[in-house]
mmCIF file of C-alpha atoms in Angstrom:
data_model
loop_
_atom_site.group_PDB
_atom_site.id
_atom_site.type_symbol
_atom_site.label_atom_id
_atom_site.label_comp_id
_atom_site.label_asym_id
_atom_site.label_seq_id
_atom_site.Cartn_x
_atom_site.Cartn_y
_atom_site.Cartn_z
ATOM 1 C CA UNK A 930 -21.180 16.593 18.950
ATOM 2 C CA UNK A 931 -24.044 16.859 16.490
ATOM 3 C CA UNK A 932 -22.303 19.689 14.666
ATOM 4 C CA UNK A 933 -19.264 17.514 13.964
ATOM 5 C CA UNK A 934 -21.240 14.680 12.382
ATOM 6 C CA UNK A 935 -21.015 13.840 8.684
ATOM 7 C CA UNK A 936 -23.805 11.262 8.097
ATOM 8 C CA UNK A 937 -22.126 9.801 5.009
ATOM 9 C CA UNK A 938 -18.999 9.077 7.059
ATOM 10 C CA UNK A 939 -21.025 7.213 9.679
ATOM 11 C CA UNK A 940 -22.795 5.182 6.999
ATOM 12 C CA UNK A 941 -19.473 4.390 5.328
ATOM 13 C CA UNK A 942 -17.994 2.750 8.403
ATOM 14 C CA UNK A 943 -21.262 1.190 9.518
ATOM 15 C CA UNK A 944 -21.287 -0.633 6.186
ATOM 16 C CA UNK A 945 -17.948 -2.238 7.040
ATOM 17 C CA UNK A 946 -19.105 -3.635 10.389
ATOM 18 C CA UNK A 947 -19.225 -7.274 9.301
ATOM 19 C CA UNK A 948 -15.624 -7.106 8.050
ATOM 20 C CA UNK A 949 -14.149 -4.988 10.837
ATOM 21 C CA UNK A 950 -12.472 -7.849 12.687
ATOM 22 C CA UNK A 951 -11.014 -9.481 9.572
ATOM 23 C CA UNK A 952 -7.291 -8.562 9.534
ATOM 24 C CA UNK A 953 -7.210 -9.310 5.801
ATOM 25 C CA UNK A 954 -10.302 -7.226 5.074
ATOM 26 C CA UNK A 955 -10.773 -3.480 4.507
ATOM 27 C CA UNK A 956 -9.786 -2.735 8.105
ATOM 28 C CA UNK A 957 -6.472 -4.548 7.675
ATOM 29 C CA UNK A 958 -4.399 -1.333 7.962
ATOM 30 C CA UNK A 959 -6.021 -0.569 11.330
ATOM 31 C CA UNK A 960 -5.229 -4.083 12.566
ATOM 32 C CA UNK A 961 -1.614 -3.607 11.485
ATOM 33 C CA UNK A 962 -1.160 -0.219 13.173
ATOM 34 C CA UNK A 963 -3.181 -0.948 16.318
ATOM 35 C CA UNK A 964 -0.371 -2.440 18.469
ATOM 36 C CA UNK A 965 1.897 0.523 17.724
ATOM 37 C CA UNK A 966 -0.687 3.213 18.395
ATOM 38 C CA UNK A 967 -2.178 1.648 21.548
ATOM 39 C CA UNK A 968 1.291 0.791 22.862
ATOM 40 C CA UNK A 969 2.342 4.427 22.477
ATOM 41 C CA UNK A 970 -0.808 5.538 24.293
ATOM 42 C CA UNK A 971 -0.416 3.082 27.171
ATOM 43 C CA UNK A 972 3.143 4.263 27.786
ATOM 44 C CA UNK A 973 1.812 7.788 28.332
ATOM 45 C CA UNK A 974 -1.583 7.215 29.889
ATOM 46 C CA UNK A 975 -2.164 8.202 33.488
ATOM 47 C CA UNK A 976 -5.193 6.859 35.312
ATOM 48 C CA UNK A 977 -7.557 3.984 34.786
ATOM 49 C CA UNK A 978 -10.663 5.307 33.048
ATOM 50 C CA UNK A 979 -10.563 5.850 29.292
ATOM 51 C CA UNK A 980 -13.113 6.879 26.681
ATOM 52 C CA UNK A 981 -12.607 5.701 23.098
ATOM 53 C CA UNK A 982 -14.482 8.115 20.806
ATOM 54 C CA UNK A 983 -15.210 6.782 17.340
ATOM 55 C CA UNK A 984 -14.417 3.288 18.584
ATOM 56 C CA UNK A 985 -15.946 1.487 15.591
ATOM 57 C CA UNK A 986 -16.005 -2.254 16.244
ATOM 58 C CA UNK A 987 -13.548 -1.904 19.109
ATOM 59 C CA UNK A 988 -9.978 -2.548 17.931
ATOM 60 C CA UNK A 989 -8.415 0.051 20.234
ATOM 61 C CA UNK A 990 -11.020 -0.415 22.971
ATOM 62 C CA UNK A 991 -10.195 -4.107 23.278
ATOM 63 C CA UNK A 992 -6.431 -3.497 23.307
ATOM 64 C CA UNK A 993 -6.819 -0.949 26.095
ATOM 65 C CA UNK A 994 -9.176 -3.222 28.043
ATOM 66 C CA UNK A 995 -6.744 -6.138 27.754
ATOM 67 C CA UNK A 996 -4.097 -3.844 29.227
ATOM 68 C CA UNK A 997 -6.295 -3.470 32.313
ATOM 69 C CA UNK A 998 -7.995 -0.146 31.603
ATOM 70 C CA UNK A 999 -11.673 0.551 32.294
ATOM 71 C CA UNK A 1000 -12.945 1.375 28.817
ATOM 72 C CA UNK A 1001 -16.055 3.062 27.495
ATOM 73 C CA UNK A 1002 -16.428 2.926 23.711
ATOM 74 C CA UNK A 1003 -18.472 5.576 21.925
ATOM 75 C CA UNK A 1004 -19.622 5.632 18.307
ATOM 76 C CA UNK A 1005 -22.623 6.691 16.231
ATOM 77 C CA UNK A 1006 -22.503 3.667 13.920
ATOM 78 C CA UNK A 1007 -25.018 1.121 15.222
ATOM 79 C CA UNK A 1008 -23.851 -1.859 13.188
ATOM 80 C CA UNK A 1009 -20.213 -1.264 14.111
ATOM 81 C CA UNK A 1010 -21.161 -1.115 17.795
ATOM 82 C CA UNK A 1011 -23.122 -4.352 17.483
ATOM 83 C CA UNK A 1012 -19.975 -5.984 16.115
ATOM 84 C CA UNK A 1013 -17.959 -4.436 18.960
ATOM 85 C CA UNK A 1014 -20.298 -5.788 21.630
ATOM 86 C CA UNK A 1015 -20.353 -9.261 20.116
ATOM 87 C CA UNK A 1016 -16.571 -9.456 19.781
ATOM 88 C CA UNK A 1017 -15.945 -8.175 23.316
ATOM 89 C CA UNK A 1018 -18.455 -10.651 24.753
ATOM 90 C CA UNK A 1019 -16.811 -13.523 22.894
ATOM 91 C CA UNK A 1020 -13.467 -12.475 24.352
ATOM 92 C CA UNK A 1021 -14.775 -12.043 27.889
ATOM 93 C CA UNK A 1022 -14.120 -8.300 27.946
ATOM 94 C CA UNK A 1023 -16.339 -5.921 29.928
ATOM 95 C CA UNK A 1024 -16.366 -2.820 27.723
ATOM 96 C CA UNK A 1025 -19.190 -0.303 28.051
ATOM 97 C CA UNK A 1026 -20.180 0.502 24.455
ATOM 98 C CA UNK A 1027 -22.572 3.402 23.879
ATOM 99 C CA UNK A 1028 -24.102 4.842 20.717
ATOM 100 C CA UNK A 1029 -24.055 8.584 20.120
ATOM 101 C CA UNK A 1030 -21.949 11.581 21.090
ATOM 102 C CA UNK A 1031 -20.456 12.688 24.399
ATOM 103 C CA UNK A 1032 -23.934 13.314 25.775
ATOM 104 C CA UNK A 1033 -24.148 9.534 26.127
ATOM 105 C CA UNK A 1034 -21.454 9.563 28.827
ATOM 106 C CA UNK A 1035 -22.748 12.602 30.740
ATOM 107 C CA UNK A 1036 -23.854 10.283 33.546
ATOM 108 C CA UNK A 1037 -20.279 9.103 34.145
ATOM 109 C CA UNK A 1038 -17.422 10.741 36.058
ATOM 110 C CA UNK A 1039 -14.862 12.620 33.980
ATOM 111 C CA UNK A 1040 -12.338 10.378 32.260
ATOM 112 C CA UNK A 1041 -8.595 10.164 32.902
ATOM 113 C CA UNK A 1042 -7.937 9.778 29.178
ATOM 114 C CA UNK A 1043 -9.835 10.177 25.933
ATOM 115 C CA UNK A 1044 -8.676 8.585 22.687
ATOM 116 C CA UNK A 1045 -9.898 9.340 19.160
ATOM 117 C CA UNK A 1046 -7.929 7.325 16.627
ATOM 118 C CA UNK A 1047 -8.329 7.927 12.898
ATOM 119 C CA UNK A 1048 -11.405 10.039 13.672
ATOM 120 C CA UNK A 1049 -10.638 13.756 13.284
ATOM 121 C CA UNK A 1050 -10.165 13.457 9.515
ATOM 122 C CA UNK A 1051 -13.802 12.299 9.293
ATOM 123 C CA UNK A 1052 -15.534 15.095 11.245
ATOM 124 C CA UNK A 1053 -17.037 18.328 9.950
ATOM 125 C CA UNK A 1054 -15.596 20.645 12.611
ATOM 126 C CA UNK A 1055 -12.346 19.540 14.237
ATOM 127 C CA UNK A 1056 -12.291 22.270 16.877
ATOM 128 C CA UNK A 1057 -15.826 21.521 18.003
ATOM 129 C CA UNK A 1058 -15.007 17.817 18.110
ATOM 130 C CA UNK A 1059 -11.980 18.456 20.321
ATOM 131 C CA UNK A 1060 -13.994 20.720 22.618
ATOM 132 C CA UNK A 1061 -16.560 17.964 23.066
ATOM 133 C CA UNK A 1062 -13.839 15.418 23.781
ATOM 134 C CA UNK A 1063 -12.275 17.693 26.387
ATOM 135 C CA UNK A 1064 -15.651 18.296 28.044
ATOM 136 C CA UNK A 1065 -15.632 14.738 29.407
ATOM 137 C CA UNK A 1066 -11.911 14.705 30.309
ATOM 138 C CA UNK A 1067 -10.731 15.649 33.785
ATOM 139 C CA UNK A 1068 -8.390 18.640 34.220
ATOM 140 C CA UNK A 1069 -4.871 17.407 33.577
ATOM 141 C CA UNK A 1070 -6.259 14.422 31.681
ATOM 142 C CA UNK A 1071 -4.714 13.268 28.428
ATOM 143 C CA UNK A 1072 -6.261 13.361 24.980
ATOM 144 C CA UNK A 1073 -4.761 11.012 22.391
ATOM 145 C CA UNK A 1074 -5.349 11.580 18.696
ATOM 146 C CA UNK A 1075 -4.065 9.806 15.595
ATOM 147 C CA UNK A 1076 -4.682 11.020 12.068
ATOM 148 C CA UNK A 1077 -3.047 11.714 8.705
ATOM 149 C CA UNK A 1078 -0.901 14.667 7.733
ATOM 150 C CA UNK A 1079 -1.934 16.690 4.688
ATOM 151 C CA UNK A 1080 1.207 16.318 2.595
ATOM 152 C CA UNK A 1081 2.106 15.226 -0.943
ATOM 153 C CA UNK A 1082 3.339 11.971 0.599
ATOM 154 C CA UNK A 1083 0.000 11.195 2.235
ATOM 155 C CA UNK A 1084 -1.843 12.067 -0.978
ATOM 156 C CA UNK A 1085 0.320 9.668 -2.946
ATOM 157 C CA UNK A 1086 0.607 6.832 -0.422
ATOM 158 C CA UNK A 1087 -2.385 6.985 1.926
ATOM 159 C CA UNK A 1088 -4.972 8.162 -0.589
ATOM 160 C CA UNK A 1089 -4.123 7.041 -4.119
ATOM 161 C CA UNK A 1090 -1.734 4.234 -3.218
ATOM 162 C CA UNK A 1091 -3.866 2.636 -0.496
ATOM 163 C CA UNK A 1092 -7.264 3.122 -2.147
ATOM 164 C CA UNK A 1093 -6.659 2.967 -5.894
ATOM 165 C CA UNK A 1094 -3.422 1.000 -6.377
ATOM 166 C CA UNK A 1095 -2.943 -1.490 -3.551
ATOM 167 C CA UNK A 1096 -6.657 -1.583 -2.719
ATOM 168 C CA UNK A 1097 -5.844 -1.756 0.979
ATOM 169 C CA UNK A 1098 -8.843 0.503 1.711
ATOM 170 C CA UNK A 1099 -12.201 0.972 -0.015
ATOM 171 C CA UNK A 1100 -12.136 3.813 -2.547
ATOM 172 C CA UNK A 1101 -13.457 6.963 -0.869
ATOM 173 C CA UNK A 1102 -12.321 6.036 2.649
ATOM 174 C CA UNK A 1103 -10.424 9.289 2.984
ATOM 175 C CA UNK A 1104 -10.762 12.859 1.793
ATOM 176 C CA UNK A 1105 -7.207 14.241 1.581
ATOM 177 C CA UNK A 1106 -8.502 17.777 2.069
ATOM 178 C CA UNK A 1107 -9.616 16.794 5.586
ATOM 179 C CA UNK A 1108 -6.157 15.591 6.614
ATOM 180 C CA UNK A 1109 -4.579 17.810 9.279
ATOM 181 C CA UNK A 1110 -1.055 19.124 9.588
ATOM 182 C CA UNK A 1111 0.310 18.677 13.132
ATOM 183 C CA UNK A 1112 0.495 22.458 13.607
ATOM 184 C CA UNK A 1113 -3.175 22.766 12.654
ATOM 185 C CA UNK A 1114 -4.184 20.044 15.109
ATOM 186 C CA UNK A 1115 -2.130 21.709 17.848
ATOM 187 C CA UNK A 1116 -3.761 25.068 17.118
ATOM 188 C CA UNK A 1117 -7.247 23.583 17.330
ATOM 189 C CA UNK A 1118 -6.336 21.958 20.645
ATOM 190 C CA UNK A 1119 -4.947 25.209 22.101
ATOM 191 C CA UNK A 1120 -8.099 27.045 21.085
ATOM 192 C CA UNK A 1121 -10.225 24.767 23.260
ATOM 193 C CA UNK A 1122 -7.902 24.497 26.253
ATOM 194 C CA UNK A 1123 -5.408 21.693 25.626
ATOM 195 C CA UNK A 1124 -1.693 21.668 24.886
ATOM 196 C CA UNK A 1125 -0.093 19.135 22.543
ATOM 197 C CA UNK A 1126 3.003 17.903 24.393
ATOM 198 C CA UNK A 1127 4.040 14.828 22.422
ATOM 199 C CA UNK A 1128 3.825 13.743 18.798
ATOM 200 C CA UNK A 1129 5.235 10.844 16.789
ATOM 201 C CA UNK A 1130 4.979 9.408 13.318
ATOM 202 C CA UNK A 1131 3.535 6.009 12.465
ATOM 203 C CA UNK A 1132 4.563 3.988 9.430
ATOM 204 C CA UNK A 1133 4.519 0.375 8.221
ATOM 205 C CA UNK A 1134 7.792 -1.520 8.449
ATOM 206 C CA UNK A 1135 8.988 -2.595 5.016
ATOM 207 C CA UNK A 1136 8.420 -6.259 4.274
ATOM 208 C CA UNK A 1137 6.788 -6.965 7.627
ATOM 209 C CA UNK A 1138 3.347 -5.391 7.591
ATOM 210 C CA UNK A 1139 3.439 -4.258 11.212
ATOM 211 C CA UNK A 1140 3.658 -0.570 11.998
ATOM 212 C CA UNK A 1141 6.247 1.251 14.078
ATOM 213 C CA UNK A 1142 6.522 4.567 15.863
ATOM 214 C CA UNK A 1143 9.120 6.941 14.470
ATOM 215 C CA UNK A 1144 10.038 10.564 13.827
ATOM 216 C CA UNK A 1145 8.558 10.934 10.353
ATOM 217 C CA UNK A 1146 5.121 12.560 10.674
ATOM 218 C CA UNK A 1147 4.751 13.055 6.931
ATOM 219 C CA UNK A 1148 1.945 10.511 6.594
ATOM 220 C CA UNK A 1149 0.347 9.089 9.749
ATOM 221 C CA UNK A 1150 0.995 10.527 13.184
ATOM 222 C CA UNK A 1151 -0.204 10.277 16.777
ATOM 223 C CA UNK A 1152 -0.333 13.075 19.336
ATOM 224 C CA UNK A 1153 -1.004 13.614 23.029
ATOM 225 C CA UNK A 1154 -2.591 16.786 24.405
ATOM 226 C CA UNK A 1155 -3.077 17.657 28.070
ATOM 227 C CA UNK A 1156 -6.210 19.447 29.215
ATOM 228 C CA UNK A 1157 -5.535 22.656 31.113
#
């Protein structure tokens, strides 16, 4: 995975480690969307063993572990992983957190599922990233990805609105040019041996703050691909 790494992106999220578990902090949007995205995944997941790539401080990893899955969390950000380990220990969760790329799980059996949530828009080479993710997934296993669509709506709402107007995210969190249209993500997946079979939109519910799954993929969306 070394070719997919953007050091400035790792440093950016490592710097947020101390605030990761604060639902009112800069990771507030991830806290709000986490039940919707992990719920969607759990409804479709087959098998017990799951790898969370780009796990950060463990929001998705902990939700999957609390649902009874055997979770390995993988990230390159040392400070974020330290926060993940501390939070999991405090909650009595046995999550195997490892620092680095997929080479760090080469000693383990292939996984039933791999998740990479809000990750692909931060890597240098999406196709290489997906190939690496599939390399540790068993044949027929499921790859779950969530990201942002590259549309005028996402530019207005997710980039300028969230970062510059509402200040929900630190300025510079996202590069709109790295957002992926669903067809582009599906094409990258096909090129490395996986077929996208399910896709849904994710959006905040007006006046509530929680997120819901829906049909509109114009901003945030989540997808499932099956390895051939």
